[in-house]
Structures are given as structure tokens and as C-alpha cells.
PDB file of C-alpha atoms in Angstrom:
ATOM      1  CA  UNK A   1       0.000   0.000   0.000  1.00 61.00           C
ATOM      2  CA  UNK A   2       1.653   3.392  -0.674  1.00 67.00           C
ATOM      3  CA  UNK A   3       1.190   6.007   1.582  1.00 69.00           C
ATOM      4  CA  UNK A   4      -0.145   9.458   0.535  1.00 67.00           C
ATOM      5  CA  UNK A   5       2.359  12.679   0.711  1.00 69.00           C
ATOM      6  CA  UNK A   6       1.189  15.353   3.052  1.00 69.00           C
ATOM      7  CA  UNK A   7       1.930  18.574   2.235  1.00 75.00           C
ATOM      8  CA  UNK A   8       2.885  21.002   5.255  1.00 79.00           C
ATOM      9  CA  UNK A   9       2.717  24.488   5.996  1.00 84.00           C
ATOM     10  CA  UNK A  10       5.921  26.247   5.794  1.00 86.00           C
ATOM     11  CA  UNK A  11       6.861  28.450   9.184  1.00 89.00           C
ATOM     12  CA  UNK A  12       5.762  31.758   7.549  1.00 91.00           C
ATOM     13  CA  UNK A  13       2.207  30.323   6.648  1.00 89.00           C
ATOM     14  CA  UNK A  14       1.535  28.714   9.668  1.00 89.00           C
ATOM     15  CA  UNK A  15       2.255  32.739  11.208  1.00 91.00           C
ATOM     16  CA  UNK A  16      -0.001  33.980   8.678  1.00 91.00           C
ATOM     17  CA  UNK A  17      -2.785  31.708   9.112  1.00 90.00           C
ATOM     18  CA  UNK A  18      -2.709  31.777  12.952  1.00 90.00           C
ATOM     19  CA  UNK A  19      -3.020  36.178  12.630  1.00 91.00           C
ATOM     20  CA  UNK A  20      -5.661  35.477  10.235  1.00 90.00           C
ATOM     21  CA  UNK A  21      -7.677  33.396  12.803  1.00 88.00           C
ATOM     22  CA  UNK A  22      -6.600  35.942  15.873  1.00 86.00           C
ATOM     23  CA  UNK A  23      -8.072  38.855  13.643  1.00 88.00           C
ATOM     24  CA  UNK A  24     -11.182  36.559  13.136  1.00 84.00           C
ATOM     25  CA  UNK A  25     -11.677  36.514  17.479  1.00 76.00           C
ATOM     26  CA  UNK A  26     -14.152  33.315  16.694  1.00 78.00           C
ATOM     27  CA  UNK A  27     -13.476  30.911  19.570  1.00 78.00           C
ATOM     28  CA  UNK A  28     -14.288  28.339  16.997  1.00 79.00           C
ATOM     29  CA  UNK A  29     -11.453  28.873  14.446  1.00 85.00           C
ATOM     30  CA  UNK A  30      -8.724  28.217  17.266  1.00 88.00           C
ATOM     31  CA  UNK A  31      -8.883  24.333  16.849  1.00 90.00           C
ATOM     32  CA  UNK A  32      -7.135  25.386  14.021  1.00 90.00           C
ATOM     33  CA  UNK A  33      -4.304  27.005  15.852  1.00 90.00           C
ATOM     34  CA  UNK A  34      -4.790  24.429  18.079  1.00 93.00           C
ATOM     35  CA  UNK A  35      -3.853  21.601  15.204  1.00 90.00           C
ATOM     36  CA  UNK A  36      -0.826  23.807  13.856  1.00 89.00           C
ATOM     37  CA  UNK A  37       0.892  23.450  17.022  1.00 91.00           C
ATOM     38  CA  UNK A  38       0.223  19.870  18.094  1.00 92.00           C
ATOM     39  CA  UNK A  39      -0.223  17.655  15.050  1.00 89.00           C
ATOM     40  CA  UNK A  40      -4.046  16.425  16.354  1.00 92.00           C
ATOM     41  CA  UNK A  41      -5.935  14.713  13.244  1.00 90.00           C
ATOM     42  CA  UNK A  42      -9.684  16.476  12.878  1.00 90.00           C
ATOM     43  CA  UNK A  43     -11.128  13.356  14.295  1.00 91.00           C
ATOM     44  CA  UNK A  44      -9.119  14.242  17.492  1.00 93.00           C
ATOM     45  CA  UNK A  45      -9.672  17.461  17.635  1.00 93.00           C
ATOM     46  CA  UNK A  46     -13.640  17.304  17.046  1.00 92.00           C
ATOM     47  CA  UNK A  47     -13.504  14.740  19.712  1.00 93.00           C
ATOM     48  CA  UNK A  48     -11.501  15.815  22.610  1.00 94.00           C
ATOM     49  CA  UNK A  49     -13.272  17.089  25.941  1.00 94.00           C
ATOM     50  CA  UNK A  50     -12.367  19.930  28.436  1.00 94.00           C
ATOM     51  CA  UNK A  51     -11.588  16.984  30.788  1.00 96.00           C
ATOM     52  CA  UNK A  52      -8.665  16.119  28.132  1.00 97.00           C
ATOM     53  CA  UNK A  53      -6.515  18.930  28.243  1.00 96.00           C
ATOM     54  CA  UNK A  54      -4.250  18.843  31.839  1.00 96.00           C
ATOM     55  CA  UNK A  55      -4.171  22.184  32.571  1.00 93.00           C
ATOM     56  CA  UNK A  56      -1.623  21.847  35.385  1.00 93.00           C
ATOM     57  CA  UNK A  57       0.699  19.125  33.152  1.00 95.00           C
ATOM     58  CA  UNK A  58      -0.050  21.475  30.772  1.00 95.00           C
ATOM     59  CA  UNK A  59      -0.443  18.663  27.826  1.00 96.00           C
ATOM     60  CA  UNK A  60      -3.487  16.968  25.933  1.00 96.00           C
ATOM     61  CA  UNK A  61      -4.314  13.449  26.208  1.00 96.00           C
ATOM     62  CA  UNK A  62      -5.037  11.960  23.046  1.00 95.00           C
ATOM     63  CA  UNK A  63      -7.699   8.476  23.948  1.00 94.00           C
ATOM     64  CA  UNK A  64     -10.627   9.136  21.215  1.00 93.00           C
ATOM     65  CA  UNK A  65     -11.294  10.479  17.867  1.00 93.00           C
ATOM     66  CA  UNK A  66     -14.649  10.515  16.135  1.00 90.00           C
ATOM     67  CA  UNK A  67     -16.445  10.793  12.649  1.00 87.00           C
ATOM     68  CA  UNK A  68     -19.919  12.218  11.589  1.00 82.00           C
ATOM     69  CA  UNK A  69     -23.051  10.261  11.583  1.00 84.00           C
ATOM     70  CA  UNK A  70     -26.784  10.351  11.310  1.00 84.00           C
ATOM     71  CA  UNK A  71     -29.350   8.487  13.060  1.00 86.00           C
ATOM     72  CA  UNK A  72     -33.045   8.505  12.628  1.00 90.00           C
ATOM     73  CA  UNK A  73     -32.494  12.014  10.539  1.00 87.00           C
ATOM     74  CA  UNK A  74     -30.115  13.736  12.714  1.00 81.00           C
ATOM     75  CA  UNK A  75     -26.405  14.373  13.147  1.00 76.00           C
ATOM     76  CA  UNK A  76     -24.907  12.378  15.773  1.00 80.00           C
ATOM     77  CA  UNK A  77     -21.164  12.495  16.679  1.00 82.00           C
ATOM     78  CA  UNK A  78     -19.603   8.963  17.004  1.00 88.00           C
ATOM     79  CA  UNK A  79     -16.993   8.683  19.493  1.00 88.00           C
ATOM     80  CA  UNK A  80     -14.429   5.575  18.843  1.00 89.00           C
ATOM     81  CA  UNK A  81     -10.722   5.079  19.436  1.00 87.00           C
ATOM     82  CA  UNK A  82      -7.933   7.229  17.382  1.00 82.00           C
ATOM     83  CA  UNK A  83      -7.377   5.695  14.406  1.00 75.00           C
ATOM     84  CA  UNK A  84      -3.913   3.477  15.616  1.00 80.00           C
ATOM     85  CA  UNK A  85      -2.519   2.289  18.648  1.00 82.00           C
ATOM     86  CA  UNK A  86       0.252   4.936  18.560  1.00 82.00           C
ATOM     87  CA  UNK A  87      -2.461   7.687  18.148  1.00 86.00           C
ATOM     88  CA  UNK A  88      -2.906   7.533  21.769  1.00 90.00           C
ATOM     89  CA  UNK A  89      -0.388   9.614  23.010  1.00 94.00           C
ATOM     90  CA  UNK A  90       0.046  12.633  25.419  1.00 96.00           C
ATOM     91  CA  UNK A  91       1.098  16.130  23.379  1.00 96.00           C
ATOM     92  CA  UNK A  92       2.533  18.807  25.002  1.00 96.00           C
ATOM     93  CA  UNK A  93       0.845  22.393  24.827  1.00 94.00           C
ATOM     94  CA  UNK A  94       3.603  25.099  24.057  1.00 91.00           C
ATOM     95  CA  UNK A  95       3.207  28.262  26.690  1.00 89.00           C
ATOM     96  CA  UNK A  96       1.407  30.646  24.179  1.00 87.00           C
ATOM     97  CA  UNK A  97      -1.525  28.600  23.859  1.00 90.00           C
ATOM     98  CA  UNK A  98      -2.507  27.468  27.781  1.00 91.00           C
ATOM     99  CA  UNK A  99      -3.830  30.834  28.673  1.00 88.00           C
ATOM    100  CA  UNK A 100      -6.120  31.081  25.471  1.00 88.00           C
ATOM    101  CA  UNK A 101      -6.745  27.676  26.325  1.00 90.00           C
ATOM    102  CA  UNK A 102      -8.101  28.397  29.755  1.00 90.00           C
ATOM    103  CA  UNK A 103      -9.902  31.549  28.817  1.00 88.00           C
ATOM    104  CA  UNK A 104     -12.024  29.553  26.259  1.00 87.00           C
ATOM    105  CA  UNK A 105     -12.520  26.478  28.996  1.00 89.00           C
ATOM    106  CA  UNK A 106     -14.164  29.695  31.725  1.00 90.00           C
ATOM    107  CA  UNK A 107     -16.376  30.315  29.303  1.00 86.00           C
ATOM    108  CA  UNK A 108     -17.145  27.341  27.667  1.00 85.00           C
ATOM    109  CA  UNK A 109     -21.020  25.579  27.896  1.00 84.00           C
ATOM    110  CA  UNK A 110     -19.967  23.033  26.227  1.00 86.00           C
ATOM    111  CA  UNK A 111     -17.687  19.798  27.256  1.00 88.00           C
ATOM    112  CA  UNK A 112     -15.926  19.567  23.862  1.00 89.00           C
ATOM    113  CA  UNK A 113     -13.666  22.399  23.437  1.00 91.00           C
ATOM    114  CA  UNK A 114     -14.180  22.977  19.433  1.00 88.00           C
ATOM    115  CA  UNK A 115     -18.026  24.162  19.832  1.00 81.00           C
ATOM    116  CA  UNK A 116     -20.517  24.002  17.360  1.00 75.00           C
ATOM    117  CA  UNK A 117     -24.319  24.518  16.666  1.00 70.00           C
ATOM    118  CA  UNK A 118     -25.278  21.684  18.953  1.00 65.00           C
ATOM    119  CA  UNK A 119     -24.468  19.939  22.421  1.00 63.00           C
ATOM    120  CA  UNK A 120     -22.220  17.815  20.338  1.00 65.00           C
ATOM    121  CA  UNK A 121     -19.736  19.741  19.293  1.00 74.00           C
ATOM    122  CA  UNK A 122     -18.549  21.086  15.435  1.00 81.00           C
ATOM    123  CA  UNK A 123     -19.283  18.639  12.999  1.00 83.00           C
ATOM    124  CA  UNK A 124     -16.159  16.997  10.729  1.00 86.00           C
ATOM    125  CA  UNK A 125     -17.161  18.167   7.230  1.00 85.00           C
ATOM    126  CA  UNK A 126     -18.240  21.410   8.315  1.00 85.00           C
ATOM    127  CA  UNK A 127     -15.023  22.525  10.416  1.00 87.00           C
ATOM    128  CA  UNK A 128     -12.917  20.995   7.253  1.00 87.00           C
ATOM    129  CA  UNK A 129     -14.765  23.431   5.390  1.00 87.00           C
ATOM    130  CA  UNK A 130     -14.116  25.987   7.729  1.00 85.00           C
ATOM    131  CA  UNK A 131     -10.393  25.672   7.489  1.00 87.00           C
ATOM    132  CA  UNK A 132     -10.804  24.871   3.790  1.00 86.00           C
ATOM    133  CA  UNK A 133     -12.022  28.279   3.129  1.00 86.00           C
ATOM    134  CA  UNK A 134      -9.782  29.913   5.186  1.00 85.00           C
ATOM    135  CA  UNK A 135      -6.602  28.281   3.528  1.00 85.00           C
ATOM    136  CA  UNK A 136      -8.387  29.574  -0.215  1.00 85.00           C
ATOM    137  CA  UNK A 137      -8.582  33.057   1.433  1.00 87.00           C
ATOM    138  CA  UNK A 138      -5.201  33.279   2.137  1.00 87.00           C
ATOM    139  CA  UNK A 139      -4.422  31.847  -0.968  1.00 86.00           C
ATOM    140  CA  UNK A 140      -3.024  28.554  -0.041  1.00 83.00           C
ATOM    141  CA  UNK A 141      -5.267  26.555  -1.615  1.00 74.00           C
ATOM    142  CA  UNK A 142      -6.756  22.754  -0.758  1.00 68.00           C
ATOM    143  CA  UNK A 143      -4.486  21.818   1.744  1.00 67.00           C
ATOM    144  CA  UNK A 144      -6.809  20.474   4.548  1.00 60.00           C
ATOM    145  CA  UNK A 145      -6.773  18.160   7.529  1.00 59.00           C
ATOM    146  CA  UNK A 146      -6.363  14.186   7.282  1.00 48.00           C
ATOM    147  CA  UNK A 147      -8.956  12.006   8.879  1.00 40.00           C
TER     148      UNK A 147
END
């Protein structure tokens, strides 16, 4: 099986798209910071809970991921395990992000920390949009997150 080439963001546009998502102040875009810095997969990052992030270790456990699904007409989040036995791991946070981190979690109703229209959280295809369209904005084209 050959394994597909990911294409990375270079230093400069990783700066560029994290000011572009500061000017933004939408509490949901900063999963995408949040990615840039720690490698999670969308399934991880749609998935993971308040109760995931240790504040005081100052790190993010990584024990579920999850994919869109619908059940008797509406969206339901399915929660499994990441997607290999080495995606459960423990990720440090760098400095800059734990007190945005914390800010969000005071005033978070929710108990995932990427919010969405719903108790459950953002949905997969819609937050890949989300960053989709941001990336064409900025003029980096299709470049997306892997599932």
C-alpha cells in the first residue's frame, strides 16, 4: 500500500494563518491554531473534551477520535478510538496557547472544546470546510486536515 504525501505548511504560513484566525476573534477557528501546534488529526480534535486537556501538566491526552453520523435524521457524533494504537499519546501544549486555552474552557457551555451549533460539538465536514475556506482566502489553496 503506498502512503499518501502530506503537504505542510511552511513556518511563515503557519504565522499567517494563525493572525488570520486571531483577527477573526471566533473561539471556533482556534482548533485550528490548536492543530498547527500539536499535530491532532480532525477526528481528534472534534472529539476531545475539556476533561482532556491537563491544565496543570499542561499537555493533551489523546484516547478518542470521532467521525460524523446520522441516526433517525439527525447528526450524531460517534466517538471511537484514534485511528492506531500509537495515536494515543500525550502532546505537550507550548506556553502561548494554555492561557487562550483556559480563557475559552471559563467560558465554555460546552464539554468539547471545538463548539458548534449543537451539544455535540462542530461537525467533521463542516469545520474541514471551515479551514478549507480559510486556507483559499489566504491563498493557499486545498491543503486540509487528514482524517
Amino acid at each position: 500500500m503506498r502512503r499518501r504525501s502530506i503537504e505542510c505548511f511552511s513556518r511563515e504560513e503557519q504565522r499567517i494563518i494563525e493572525q488570520a484566525i486571531k483577527a477573526e476573534k471566533d473561539q471556533r477557528l482556534f482548533g485550528i491554531i490548536l492543530c498547527l501546534y500539536t499535530g491532532l488529526r480532525i477526528g481528534e480534535l472534534i472529539a476531545l473534551q475539556w476533561e482532556d486537556i491537563k491544565m496543570d501538566e499542561g499537555v493533551i491526552v489523546v484516547s478518542r477520535s470521532c467521525h460524523d453520523g446520522w441516526k433517525d435524521g439527525h447528526y450524531i457524533k460517534i466517538i471511537d478510538t484514534p485511528k492506531t494504537f500509537c495515536s494515543h499519546r500525550i502532546i505537550p501544549l507550548p506556553r502561548q496557547l494554555l492561557d487562550v486555552i483556559m480563557r475559552f474552557k471559563e467560558t465554555s457551555l460546552s464539554r468539547y472544546v471545538i463548539i458548534g451549533k449543537s451539544e455535540y460539538g462542530a461537525q467533521i465536514r463542516t469545520y474541514q470546510r471551515t479551514f478549507h475556506l480559510c486556507c483559499v482566502a489566504l491563498g493557499y489553496g486545498t491543503r486540509g486536515f487528514t482524517l
